[in-house]
Coordinates of C-alpha atoms and ligand atoms in Angstrom, one line a residue:
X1 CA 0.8 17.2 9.6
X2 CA 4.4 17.0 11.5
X3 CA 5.0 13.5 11.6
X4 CA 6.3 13.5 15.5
X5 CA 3.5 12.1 17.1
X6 CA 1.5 13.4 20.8
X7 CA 2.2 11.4 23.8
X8 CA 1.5 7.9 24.2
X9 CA 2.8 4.0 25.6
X10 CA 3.1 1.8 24.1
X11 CA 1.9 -1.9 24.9
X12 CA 3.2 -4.5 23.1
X13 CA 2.0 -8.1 24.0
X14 CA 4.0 -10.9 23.0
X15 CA 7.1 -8.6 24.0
X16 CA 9.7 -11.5 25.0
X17 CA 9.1 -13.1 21.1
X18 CA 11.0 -12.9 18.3
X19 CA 9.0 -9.7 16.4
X20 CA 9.6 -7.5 19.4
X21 CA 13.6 -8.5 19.5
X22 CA 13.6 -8.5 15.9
X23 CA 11.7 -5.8 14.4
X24 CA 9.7 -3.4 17.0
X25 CA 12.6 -2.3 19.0
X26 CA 15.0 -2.2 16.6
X27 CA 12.7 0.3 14.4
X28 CA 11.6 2.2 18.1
X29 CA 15.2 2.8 18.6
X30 CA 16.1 4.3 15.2
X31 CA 12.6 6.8 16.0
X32 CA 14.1 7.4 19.2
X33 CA 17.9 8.4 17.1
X34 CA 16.0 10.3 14.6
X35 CA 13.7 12.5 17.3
X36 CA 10.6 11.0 15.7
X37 CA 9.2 9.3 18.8
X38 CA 6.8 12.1 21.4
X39 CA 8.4 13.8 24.5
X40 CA 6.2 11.9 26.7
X41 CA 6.7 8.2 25.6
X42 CA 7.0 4.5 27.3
X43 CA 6.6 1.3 26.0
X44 CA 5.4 -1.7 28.2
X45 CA 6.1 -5.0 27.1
X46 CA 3.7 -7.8 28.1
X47 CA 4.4 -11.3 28.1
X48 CA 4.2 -14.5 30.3
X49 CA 7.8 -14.9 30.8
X50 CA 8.9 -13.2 34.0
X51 CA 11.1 -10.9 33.5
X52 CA 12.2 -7.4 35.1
X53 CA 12.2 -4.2 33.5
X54 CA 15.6 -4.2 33.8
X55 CA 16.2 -7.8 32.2
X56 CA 13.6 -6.4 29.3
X57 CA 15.8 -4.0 28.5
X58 CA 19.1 -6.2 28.3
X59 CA 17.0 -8.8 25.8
X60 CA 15.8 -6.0 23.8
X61 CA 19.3 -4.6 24.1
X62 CA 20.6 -7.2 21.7
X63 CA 17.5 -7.3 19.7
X64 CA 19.0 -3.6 18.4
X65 CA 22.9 -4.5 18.2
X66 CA 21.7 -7.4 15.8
X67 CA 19.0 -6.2 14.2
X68 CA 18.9 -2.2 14.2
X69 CA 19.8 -0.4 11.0
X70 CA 21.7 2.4 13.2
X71 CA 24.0 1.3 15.6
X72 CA 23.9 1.5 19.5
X73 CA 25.3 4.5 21.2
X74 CA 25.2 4.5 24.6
X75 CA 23.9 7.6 26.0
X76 CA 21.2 7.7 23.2
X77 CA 20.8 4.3 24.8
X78 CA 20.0 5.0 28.4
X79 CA 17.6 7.8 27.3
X80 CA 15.8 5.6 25.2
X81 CA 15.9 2.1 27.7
X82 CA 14.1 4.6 30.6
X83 CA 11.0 4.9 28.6
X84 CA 10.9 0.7 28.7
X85 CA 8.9 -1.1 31.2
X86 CA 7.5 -5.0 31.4
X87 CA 4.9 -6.6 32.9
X88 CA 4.2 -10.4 33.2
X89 CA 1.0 -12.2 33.4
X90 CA -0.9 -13.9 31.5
X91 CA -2.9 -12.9 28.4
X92 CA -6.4 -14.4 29.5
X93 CA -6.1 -13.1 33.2
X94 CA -7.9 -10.2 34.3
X95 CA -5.5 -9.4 37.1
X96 CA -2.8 -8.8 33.9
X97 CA -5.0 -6.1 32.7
X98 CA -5.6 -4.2 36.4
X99 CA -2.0 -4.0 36.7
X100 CA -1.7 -2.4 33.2
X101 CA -4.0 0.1 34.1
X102 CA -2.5 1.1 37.1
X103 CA 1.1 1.2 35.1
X104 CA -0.3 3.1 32.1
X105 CA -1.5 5.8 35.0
X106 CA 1.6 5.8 36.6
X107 CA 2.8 6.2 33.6
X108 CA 0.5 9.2 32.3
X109 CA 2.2 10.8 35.4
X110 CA 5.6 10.1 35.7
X111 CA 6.6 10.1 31.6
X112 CA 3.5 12.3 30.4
X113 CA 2.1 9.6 28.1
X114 CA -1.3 11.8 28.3
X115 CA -2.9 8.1 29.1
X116 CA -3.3 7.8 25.5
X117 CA -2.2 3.9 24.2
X118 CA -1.1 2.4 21.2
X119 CA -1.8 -1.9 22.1
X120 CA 0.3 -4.4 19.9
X121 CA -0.7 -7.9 19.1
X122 CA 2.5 -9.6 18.7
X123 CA 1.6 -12.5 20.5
X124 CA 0.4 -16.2 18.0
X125 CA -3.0 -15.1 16.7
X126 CA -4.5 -17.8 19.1
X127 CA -3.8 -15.4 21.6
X128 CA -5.6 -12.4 20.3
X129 CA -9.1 -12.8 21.1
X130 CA -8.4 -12.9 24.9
X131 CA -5.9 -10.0 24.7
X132 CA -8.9 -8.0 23.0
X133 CA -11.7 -9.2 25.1
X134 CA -9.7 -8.5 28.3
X135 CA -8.5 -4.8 27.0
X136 CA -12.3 -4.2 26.8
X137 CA -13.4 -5.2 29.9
X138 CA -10.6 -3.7 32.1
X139 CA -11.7 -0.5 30.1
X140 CA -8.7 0.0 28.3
X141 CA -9.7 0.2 24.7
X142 CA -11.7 3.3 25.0
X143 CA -13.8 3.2 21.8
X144 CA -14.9 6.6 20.4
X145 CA -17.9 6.7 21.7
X146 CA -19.8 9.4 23.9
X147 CA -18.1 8.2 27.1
X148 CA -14.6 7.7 25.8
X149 CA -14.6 10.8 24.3
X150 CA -15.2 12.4 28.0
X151 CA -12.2 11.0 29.1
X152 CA -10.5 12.6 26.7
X153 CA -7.9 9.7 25.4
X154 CA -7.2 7.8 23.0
X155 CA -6.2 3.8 22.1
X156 CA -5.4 2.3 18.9
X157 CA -4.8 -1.5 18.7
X158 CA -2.0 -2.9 16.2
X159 CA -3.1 -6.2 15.0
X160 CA 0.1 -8.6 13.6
X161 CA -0.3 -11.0 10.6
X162 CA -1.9 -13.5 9.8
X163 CA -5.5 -12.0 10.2
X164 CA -7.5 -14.8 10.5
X165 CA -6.7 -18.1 8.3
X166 CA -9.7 -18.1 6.3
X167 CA -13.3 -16.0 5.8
X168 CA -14.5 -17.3 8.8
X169 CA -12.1 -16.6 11.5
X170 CA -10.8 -13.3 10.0
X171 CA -14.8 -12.4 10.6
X172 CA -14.6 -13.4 13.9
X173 CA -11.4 -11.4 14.8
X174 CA -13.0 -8.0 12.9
X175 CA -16.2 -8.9 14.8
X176 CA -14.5 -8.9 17.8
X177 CA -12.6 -6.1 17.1
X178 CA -15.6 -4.1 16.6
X179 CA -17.0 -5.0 19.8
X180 CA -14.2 -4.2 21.6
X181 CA -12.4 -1.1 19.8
X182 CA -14.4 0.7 16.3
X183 CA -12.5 0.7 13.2
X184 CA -10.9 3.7 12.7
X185 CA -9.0 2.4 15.9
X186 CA -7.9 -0.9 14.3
X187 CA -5.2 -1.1 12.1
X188 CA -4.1 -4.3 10.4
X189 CA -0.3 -4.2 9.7
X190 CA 0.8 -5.3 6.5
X191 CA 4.8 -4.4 6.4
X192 CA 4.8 -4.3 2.8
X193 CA 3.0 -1.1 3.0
X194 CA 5.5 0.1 5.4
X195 CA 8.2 -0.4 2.7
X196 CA 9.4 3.3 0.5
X197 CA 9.0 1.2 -3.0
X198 CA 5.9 0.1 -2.2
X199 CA 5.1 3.6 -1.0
X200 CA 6.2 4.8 -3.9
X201 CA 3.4 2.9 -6.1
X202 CA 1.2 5.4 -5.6
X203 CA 3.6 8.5 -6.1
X204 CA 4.8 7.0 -9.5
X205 CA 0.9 6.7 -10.6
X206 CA -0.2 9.9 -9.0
X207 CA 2.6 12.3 -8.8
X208 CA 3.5 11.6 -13.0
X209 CA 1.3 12.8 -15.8
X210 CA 2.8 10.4 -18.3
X211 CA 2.3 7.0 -17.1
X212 CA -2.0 7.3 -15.6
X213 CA -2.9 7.3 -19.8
X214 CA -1.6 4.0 -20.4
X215 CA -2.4 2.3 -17.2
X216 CA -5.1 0.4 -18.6
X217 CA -6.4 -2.5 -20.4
X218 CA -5.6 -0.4 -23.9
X219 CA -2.0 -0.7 -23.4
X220 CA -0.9 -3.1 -20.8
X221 CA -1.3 -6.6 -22.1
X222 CA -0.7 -8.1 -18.8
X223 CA 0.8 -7.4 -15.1
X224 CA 3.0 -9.6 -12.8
X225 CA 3.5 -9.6 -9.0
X226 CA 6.3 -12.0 -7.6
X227 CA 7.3 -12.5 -4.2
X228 CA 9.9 -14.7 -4.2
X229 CA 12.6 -15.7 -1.2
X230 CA 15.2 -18.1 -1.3
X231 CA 15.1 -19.4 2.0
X232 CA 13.4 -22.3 3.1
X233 CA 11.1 -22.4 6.3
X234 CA 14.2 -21.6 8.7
X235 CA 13.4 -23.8 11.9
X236 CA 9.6 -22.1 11.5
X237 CA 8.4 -25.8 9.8
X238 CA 5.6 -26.2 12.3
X239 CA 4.4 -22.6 11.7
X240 CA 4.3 -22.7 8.2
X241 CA 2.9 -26.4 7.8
X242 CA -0.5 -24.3 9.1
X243 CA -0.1 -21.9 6.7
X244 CA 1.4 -22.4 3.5
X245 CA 2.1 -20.1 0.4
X246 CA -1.2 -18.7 0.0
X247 CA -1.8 -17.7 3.3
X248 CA 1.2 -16.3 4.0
X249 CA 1.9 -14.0 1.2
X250 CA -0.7 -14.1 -1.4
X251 CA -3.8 -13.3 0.8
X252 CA -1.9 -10.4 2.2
X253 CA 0.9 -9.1 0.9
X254 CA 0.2 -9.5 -3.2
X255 CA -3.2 -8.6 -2.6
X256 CA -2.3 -5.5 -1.2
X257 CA 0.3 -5.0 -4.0
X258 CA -2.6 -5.9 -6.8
X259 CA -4.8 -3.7 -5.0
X260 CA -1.8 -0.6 -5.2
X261 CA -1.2 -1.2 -9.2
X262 CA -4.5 -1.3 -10.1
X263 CA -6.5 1.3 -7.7
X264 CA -8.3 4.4 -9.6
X265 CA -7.1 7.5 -8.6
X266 CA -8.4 8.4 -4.5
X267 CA -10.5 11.3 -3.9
X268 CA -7.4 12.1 -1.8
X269 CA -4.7 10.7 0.2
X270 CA -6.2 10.1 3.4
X271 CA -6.5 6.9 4.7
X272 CA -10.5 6.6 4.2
X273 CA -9.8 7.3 0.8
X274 CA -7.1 5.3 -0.1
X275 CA -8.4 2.0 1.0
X276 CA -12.3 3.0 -0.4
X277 CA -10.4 2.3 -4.1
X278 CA -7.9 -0.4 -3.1
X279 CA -10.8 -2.5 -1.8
X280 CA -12.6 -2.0 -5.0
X281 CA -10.3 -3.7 -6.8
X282 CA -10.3 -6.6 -5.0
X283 CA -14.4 -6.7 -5.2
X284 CA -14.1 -6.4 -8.7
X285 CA -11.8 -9.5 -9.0
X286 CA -13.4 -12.5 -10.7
X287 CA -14.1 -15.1 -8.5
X288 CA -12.8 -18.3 -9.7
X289 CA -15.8 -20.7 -11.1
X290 CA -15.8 -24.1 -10.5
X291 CA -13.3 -26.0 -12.5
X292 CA -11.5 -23.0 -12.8
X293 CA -9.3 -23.6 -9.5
X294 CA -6.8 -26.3 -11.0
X295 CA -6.1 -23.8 -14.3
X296 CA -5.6 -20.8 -12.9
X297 CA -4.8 -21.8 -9.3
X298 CA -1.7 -23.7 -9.1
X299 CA 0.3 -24.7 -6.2
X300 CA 3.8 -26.0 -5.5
X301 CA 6.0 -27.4 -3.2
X302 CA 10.2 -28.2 -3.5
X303 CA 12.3 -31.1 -3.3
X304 CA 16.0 -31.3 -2.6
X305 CA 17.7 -29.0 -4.8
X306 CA 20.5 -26.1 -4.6
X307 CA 20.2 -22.6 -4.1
X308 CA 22.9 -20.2 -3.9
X309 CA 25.5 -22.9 -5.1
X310 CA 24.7 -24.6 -1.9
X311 CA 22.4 -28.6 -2.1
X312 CA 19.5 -28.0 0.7
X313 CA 17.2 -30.6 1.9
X314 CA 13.5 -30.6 0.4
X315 CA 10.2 -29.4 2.3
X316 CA 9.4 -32.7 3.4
X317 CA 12.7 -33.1 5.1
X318 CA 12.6 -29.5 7.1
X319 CA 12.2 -29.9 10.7
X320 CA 8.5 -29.7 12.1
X321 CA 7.2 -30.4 8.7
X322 CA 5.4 -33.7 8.1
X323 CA 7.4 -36.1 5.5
X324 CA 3.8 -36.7 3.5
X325 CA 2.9 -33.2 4.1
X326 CA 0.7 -31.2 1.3
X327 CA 1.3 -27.8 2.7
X328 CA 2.5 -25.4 -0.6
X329 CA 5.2 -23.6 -0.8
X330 CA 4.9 -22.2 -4.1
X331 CA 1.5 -20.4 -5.0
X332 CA 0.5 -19.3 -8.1
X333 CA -2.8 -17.1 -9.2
X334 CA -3.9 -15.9 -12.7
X335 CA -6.8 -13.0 -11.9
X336 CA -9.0 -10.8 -13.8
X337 CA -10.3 -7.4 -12.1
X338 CA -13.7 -6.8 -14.3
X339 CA -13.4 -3.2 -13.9
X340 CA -13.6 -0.7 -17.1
X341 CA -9.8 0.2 -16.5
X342 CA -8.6 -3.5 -16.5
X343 CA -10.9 -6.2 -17.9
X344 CA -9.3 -8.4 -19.5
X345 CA -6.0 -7.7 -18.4
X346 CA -4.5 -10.9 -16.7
X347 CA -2.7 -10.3 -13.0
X348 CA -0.3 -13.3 -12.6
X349 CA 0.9 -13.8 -9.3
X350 CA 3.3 -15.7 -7.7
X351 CA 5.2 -16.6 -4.2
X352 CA 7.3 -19.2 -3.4
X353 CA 10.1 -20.5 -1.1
X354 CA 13.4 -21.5 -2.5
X355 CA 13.7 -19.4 -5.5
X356 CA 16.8 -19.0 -7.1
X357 CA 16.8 -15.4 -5.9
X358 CA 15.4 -13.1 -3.6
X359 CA 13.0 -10.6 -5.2
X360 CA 9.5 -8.6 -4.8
X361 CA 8.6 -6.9 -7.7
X362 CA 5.8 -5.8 -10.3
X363 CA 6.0 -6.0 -14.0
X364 CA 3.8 -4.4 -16.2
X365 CA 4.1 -5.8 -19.4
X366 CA 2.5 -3.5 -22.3
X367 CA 1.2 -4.5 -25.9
X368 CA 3.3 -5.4 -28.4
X369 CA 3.0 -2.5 -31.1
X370 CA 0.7 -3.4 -34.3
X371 CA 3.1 -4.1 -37.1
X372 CA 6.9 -4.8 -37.5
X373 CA 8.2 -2.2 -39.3
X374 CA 11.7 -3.3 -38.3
X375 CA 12.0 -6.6 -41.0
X376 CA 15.4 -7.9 -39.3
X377 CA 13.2 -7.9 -36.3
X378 CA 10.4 -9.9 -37.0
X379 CA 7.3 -8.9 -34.3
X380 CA 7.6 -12.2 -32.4
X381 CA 11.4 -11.4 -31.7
X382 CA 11.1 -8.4 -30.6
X383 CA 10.7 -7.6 -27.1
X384 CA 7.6 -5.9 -25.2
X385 CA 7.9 -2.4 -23.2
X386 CA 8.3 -3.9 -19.2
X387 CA 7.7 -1.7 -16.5
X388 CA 8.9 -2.7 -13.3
X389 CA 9.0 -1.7 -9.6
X390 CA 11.9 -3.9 -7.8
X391 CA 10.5 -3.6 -4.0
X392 CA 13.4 -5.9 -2.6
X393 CA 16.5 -6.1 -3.4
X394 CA 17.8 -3.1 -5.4
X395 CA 15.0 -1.3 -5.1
X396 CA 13.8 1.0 -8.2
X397 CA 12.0 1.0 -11.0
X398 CA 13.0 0.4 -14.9
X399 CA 11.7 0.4 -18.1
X400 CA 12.6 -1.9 -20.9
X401 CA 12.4 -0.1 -24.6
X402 CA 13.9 -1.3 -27.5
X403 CA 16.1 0.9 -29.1
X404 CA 18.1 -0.1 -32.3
X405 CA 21.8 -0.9 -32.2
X406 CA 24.4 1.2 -33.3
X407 CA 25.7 -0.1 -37.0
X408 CA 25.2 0.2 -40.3
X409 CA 22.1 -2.7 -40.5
X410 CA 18.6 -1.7 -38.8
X411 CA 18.9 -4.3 -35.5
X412 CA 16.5 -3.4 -32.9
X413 CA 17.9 -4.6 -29.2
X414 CA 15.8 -4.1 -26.0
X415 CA 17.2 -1.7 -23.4
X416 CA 16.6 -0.8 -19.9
X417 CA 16.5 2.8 -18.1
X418 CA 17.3 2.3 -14.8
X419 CA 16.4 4.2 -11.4
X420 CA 17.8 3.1 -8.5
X421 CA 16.7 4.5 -4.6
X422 CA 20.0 4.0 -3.6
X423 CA 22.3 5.9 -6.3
X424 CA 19.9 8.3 -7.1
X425 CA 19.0 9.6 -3.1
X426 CA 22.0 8.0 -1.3
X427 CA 19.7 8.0 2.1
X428 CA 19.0 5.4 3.5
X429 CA 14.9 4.2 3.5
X430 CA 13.5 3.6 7.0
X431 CA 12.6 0.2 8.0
X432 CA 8.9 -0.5 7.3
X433 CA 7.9 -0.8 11.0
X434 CA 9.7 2.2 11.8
X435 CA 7.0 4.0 9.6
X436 CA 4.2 2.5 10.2
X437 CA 4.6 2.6 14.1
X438 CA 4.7 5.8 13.8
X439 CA 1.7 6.2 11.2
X440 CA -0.3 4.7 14.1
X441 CA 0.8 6.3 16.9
X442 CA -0.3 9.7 14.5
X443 CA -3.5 8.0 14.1
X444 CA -3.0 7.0 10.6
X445 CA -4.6 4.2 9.3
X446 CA -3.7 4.9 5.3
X447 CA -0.8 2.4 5.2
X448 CA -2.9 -0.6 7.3
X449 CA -5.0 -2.8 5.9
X450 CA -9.1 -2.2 6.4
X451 CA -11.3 -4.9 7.2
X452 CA -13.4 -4.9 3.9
X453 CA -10.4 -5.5 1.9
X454 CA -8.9 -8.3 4.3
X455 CA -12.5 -10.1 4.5
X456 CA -13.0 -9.6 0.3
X457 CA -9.4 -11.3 -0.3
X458 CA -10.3 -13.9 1.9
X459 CA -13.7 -14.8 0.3
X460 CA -11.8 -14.9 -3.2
X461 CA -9.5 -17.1 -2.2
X462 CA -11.2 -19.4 0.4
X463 CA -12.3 -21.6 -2.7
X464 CA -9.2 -22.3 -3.3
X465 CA -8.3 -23.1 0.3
X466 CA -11.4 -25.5 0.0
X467 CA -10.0 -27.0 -3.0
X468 CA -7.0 -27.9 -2.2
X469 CA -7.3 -29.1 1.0
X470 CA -9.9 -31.6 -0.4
X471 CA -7.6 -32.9 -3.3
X472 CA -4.1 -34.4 -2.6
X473 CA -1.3 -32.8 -4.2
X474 CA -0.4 -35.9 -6.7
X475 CA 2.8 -34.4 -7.2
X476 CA 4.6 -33.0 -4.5
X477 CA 7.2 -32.1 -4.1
X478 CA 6.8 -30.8 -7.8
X479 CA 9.4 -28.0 -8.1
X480 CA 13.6 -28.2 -7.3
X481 CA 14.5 -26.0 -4.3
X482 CA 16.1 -23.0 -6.3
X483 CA 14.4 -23.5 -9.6
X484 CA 11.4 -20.4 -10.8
X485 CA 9.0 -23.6 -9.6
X486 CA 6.2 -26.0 -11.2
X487 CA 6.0 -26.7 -15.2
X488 CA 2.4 -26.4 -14.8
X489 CA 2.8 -22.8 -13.8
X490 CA 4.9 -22.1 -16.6
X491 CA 2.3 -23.5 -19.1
X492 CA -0.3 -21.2 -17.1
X493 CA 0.9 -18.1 -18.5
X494 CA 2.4 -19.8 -21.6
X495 CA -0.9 -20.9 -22.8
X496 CA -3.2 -17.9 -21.5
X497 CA -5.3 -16.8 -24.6
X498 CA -6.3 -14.0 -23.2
X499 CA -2.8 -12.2 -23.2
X500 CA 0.4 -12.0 -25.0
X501 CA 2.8 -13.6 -22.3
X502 CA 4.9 -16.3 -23.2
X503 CA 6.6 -17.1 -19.6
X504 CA 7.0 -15.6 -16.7
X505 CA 9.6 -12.9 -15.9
X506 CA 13.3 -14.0 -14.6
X507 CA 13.6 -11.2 -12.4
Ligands
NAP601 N1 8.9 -12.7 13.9 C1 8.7 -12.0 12.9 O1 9.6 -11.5 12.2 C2 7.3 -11.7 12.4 C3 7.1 -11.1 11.2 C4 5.8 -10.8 10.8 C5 4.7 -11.1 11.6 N2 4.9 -11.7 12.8 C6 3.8 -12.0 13.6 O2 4.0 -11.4 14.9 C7 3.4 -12.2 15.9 C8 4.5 -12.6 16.9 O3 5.6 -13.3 16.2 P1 6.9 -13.8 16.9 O4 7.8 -14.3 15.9 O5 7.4 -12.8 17.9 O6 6.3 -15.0 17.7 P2 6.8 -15.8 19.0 O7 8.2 -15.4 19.3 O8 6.5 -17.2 18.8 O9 5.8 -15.3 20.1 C9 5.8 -14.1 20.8 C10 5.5 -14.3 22.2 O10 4.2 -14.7 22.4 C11 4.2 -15.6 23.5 N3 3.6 -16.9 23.1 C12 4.1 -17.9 22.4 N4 3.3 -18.9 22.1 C13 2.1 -18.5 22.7 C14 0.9 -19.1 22.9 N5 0.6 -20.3 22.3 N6 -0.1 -18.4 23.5 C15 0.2 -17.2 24.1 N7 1.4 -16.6 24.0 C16 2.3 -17.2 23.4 C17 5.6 -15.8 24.0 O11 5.8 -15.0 25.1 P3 5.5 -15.5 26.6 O12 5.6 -17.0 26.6 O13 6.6 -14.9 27.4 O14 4.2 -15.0 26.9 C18 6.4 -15.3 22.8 O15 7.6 -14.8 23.3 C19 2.8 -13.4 15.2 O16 1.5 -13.2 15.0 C20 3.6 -13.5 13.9 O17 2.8 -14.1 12.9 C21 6.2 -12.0 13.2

């Protein structure tokens, strides 16, 4: 399928915030550059603020000389800002929606858009419900049914993170969504599955016969997924005191990553496909039993401490965040998937703010052979094989063996074998939005999360949610901003019987 897609607008709501400056444009622009985005094309920017198409443009305009990973050139510029438009109202009003009718008509006219819309949710999640309901009733989401399909259009609606903040309202939101638009026209974005490395999961399993025979419970001994950032909350306190570690990153974005590593092969590699075996996995994941939740469910949050050579202030003291406030900022999970491929197999995963470094990656960390051969290398010094994918920074992947060191005594030394995206392409990887605006705009939904999966990682982890909002963090702030975070999550892996690992990876 050519990856330009057919006409269509499209409407983003929210479009004076921060995601549209920040990240949509930015990514629409370097579409635009690259010839990616359809002949007949607009985007309509909704928002409260008033603002004139003209003024839209101009804050947008600086959105893409900070933010865009190709720089601005003017006539490519003025071609690209014609195809911008904005309307103001507000998200609940129905009057908001009549006018975006008529626009997206003029529209289908004037810039051959074909009527056909992609909508956006880049508003706070409080305001998606209304956007939704009121798409619906000014007729706008055009679900697939009998009548739609006379008119002879389509809409798509993009919905932003977080989905929901437990089981309960991310039900509410799909319900709605159903109501409203059917699934195949929803897509939940997750921008870690926008991202080449993460992409590339799948290739590296798929695309290889070497690797698929020892992707399983006989050879890997355990597997770890870290998202870790540096930075603190960054001025976004009160955002984050409503959501916390788990929320933010576990629920989504290590699920997804869980679900990528440890998916059986798909029938094929369309979308329906694809997320039928990732949201097996996560079914098959135990849920955690009672008791369970303060051994293998661990949660953090940092004091004072220095990262990057620098001394910064601890959570408590961040602006918007409360100074007795039990919100984490370091989550940690220890999972089994009872599946015949895996059980058995521990999944550790971690997130966290103010980690000494940066990094996203995956480590699978295979079985230790069954005997030392090697006698100046007694079994419990050597290393195990590590595979890991680095998804940010550096991306690549590597794979520690040990190999023996050059001399005239038998010394075995672990080494790595290195690929790198950057040396070994030398082109540069798209932004994730750019490709996965474009996936939806060509109607594909393989990248975006599906509702099954988003409503099963919220039922396994809204016990924990439960938990810990019923028990007081005794010990926060429990990890130093720019330390690898709590003892007790050290002693977590350290003490698992059920695998070989004796600490987390330093990655
Ligand atoms: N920023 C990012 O990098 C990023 C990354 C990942 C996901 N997201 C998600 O994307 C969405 C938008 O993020 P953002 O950072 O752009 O947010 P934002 O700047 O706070 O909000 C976007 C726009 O929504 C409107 N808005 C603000 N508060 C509102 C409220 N209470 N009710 C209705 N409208 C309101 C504002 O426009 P008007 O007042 O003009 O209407 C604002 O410009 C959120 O769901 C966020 O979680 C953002």
């Amino acid at each position: 399928m050519p990856r330009t897609p057919g006409p269509c607008a499209l409407v983003v709501f929210g479009a004076s915030g921060d995601l549209t400056r920040r990240k949509l444009i930015p990514a629409l622009y370097a579409l635009w550059v690259q010839r990616y985005l359809p002949g007949g094309f607009a985007v309509v920017g909704v928002a409260r603020r008033p603002m004139s198409d003209d003024e839209f443009r101009e804050h947008v305009r600086k959105g893409i000389e900070e933010f865009a990973r190709l720089p601005i050139e003017e006539a490519e510029w003025r071609e690209f800002a014609a195809t911008l438009r904005y309307l103001h109202g507000d998200y609940g009003d129905p009057a908001t929606y009549q006018r975006l009718r008529e626009l997206l008509a003029q529209l289908a006219a004037e810039q051959g858009t074909g009527g056909n819309a992609l909508f956006y949710l880049g508003t706070p999640p409080s305001a998606f419900p209304a956007v939704i309901e009121q798409l619906g009733r000014a007729g706008l989401a055009c679900p697939l049914d009998e009548e739609s399909k006379q008119c002879g259009r389509w809409a798509r609606i993009v919905v932003e993170k977080p989905f929901g903040r437990d089981l309960a309202s991310a039900r509410a939101l799909d319900r709605l969504l159903e109501e409203t638009f059917g699934e195949e026209q929803v897509y939940r974005i997750d921008h870690y599955l926008g991202k080449e490395t993460v992409q590339n999961i799948l290739v590296f399993r798929f695309a290889n016969g070497i690797f698929e025979p020892v992707w399983n419970r006989r050879y890997v001994d355990h597997v770890e997924l870290t998202v870790a950032e540096s930075i603190g909350v960054e001025g976004r306190g009160s955002y984050y005191e409503e959501s916390g570690a788990l929320r933010d990153m576990v629920q989504n974005h290590l699920m997804q990553l869980l679900a990528l590593v440890a998916m059986e092969p798909p029938a094929s590699f369309d979308a329906r496909s694809v997320r039928h075996e990732k949201a097996k996995v996560v079914r098959a994941v135990r849920p955690f039993a009672p008791g369970e939740i303060g051994r293998f469910a661990l949660r953090g949050q940092y004091g004072p401490g220095a990262v990057a050579g620098g001394r910064v202030p601890g959570y408590r003291e961040e602006d918007g965040v409360a100074p007795d406030s039990r919100t984490e900022t370091f989550a940690a999970l220890r999972l089994l998937v009872d599946n015949w491929r895996w059980s058995g197999v521990p999944f550790y995963l971690r997130s966290a703010k103010r980690m000494p470094r940066r990094v996203s990656e995956i480590a699978l960390r295979f079985r230790m052979p069954p005997l030392a051969l090697f006698p100046r290398t007694p079994l419990d010094q050597a290393e195990p094989n590590v595979l890991a994918f680095r998804i940010q920074p550096a991306e690549g992947i590597s794979l520690r063996f040990e190999a023996k060191l050059p001399g005239q005594e038998l010394h075995v030394r672990s080494v790595n074998m290195e690929f790198r995206y950057g040396t070994s392409f030398g082109l540069a990887a798209p932004e994730a939005y750019e490709t996965l605006l474009l996936d939806a705009m060509r109607g594909d939904a393989t990248n975006f999360a599906s509702a099954e999966m988003v409503e099963d990682s919220w039922a396994l982890l809204d016990p924990v949610l439960n938990a810990w909002a019923a028990e007081a963090p005794g010990d926060f702030p429990n990890y130093e901003a720019g330390s690898w975070g709590p003892a007790a999550a050290d002693a977590m892996v350290a003490n698992d019987p059920v695998s070989e690992a004796r600490a987390w990876r330093r990655p």
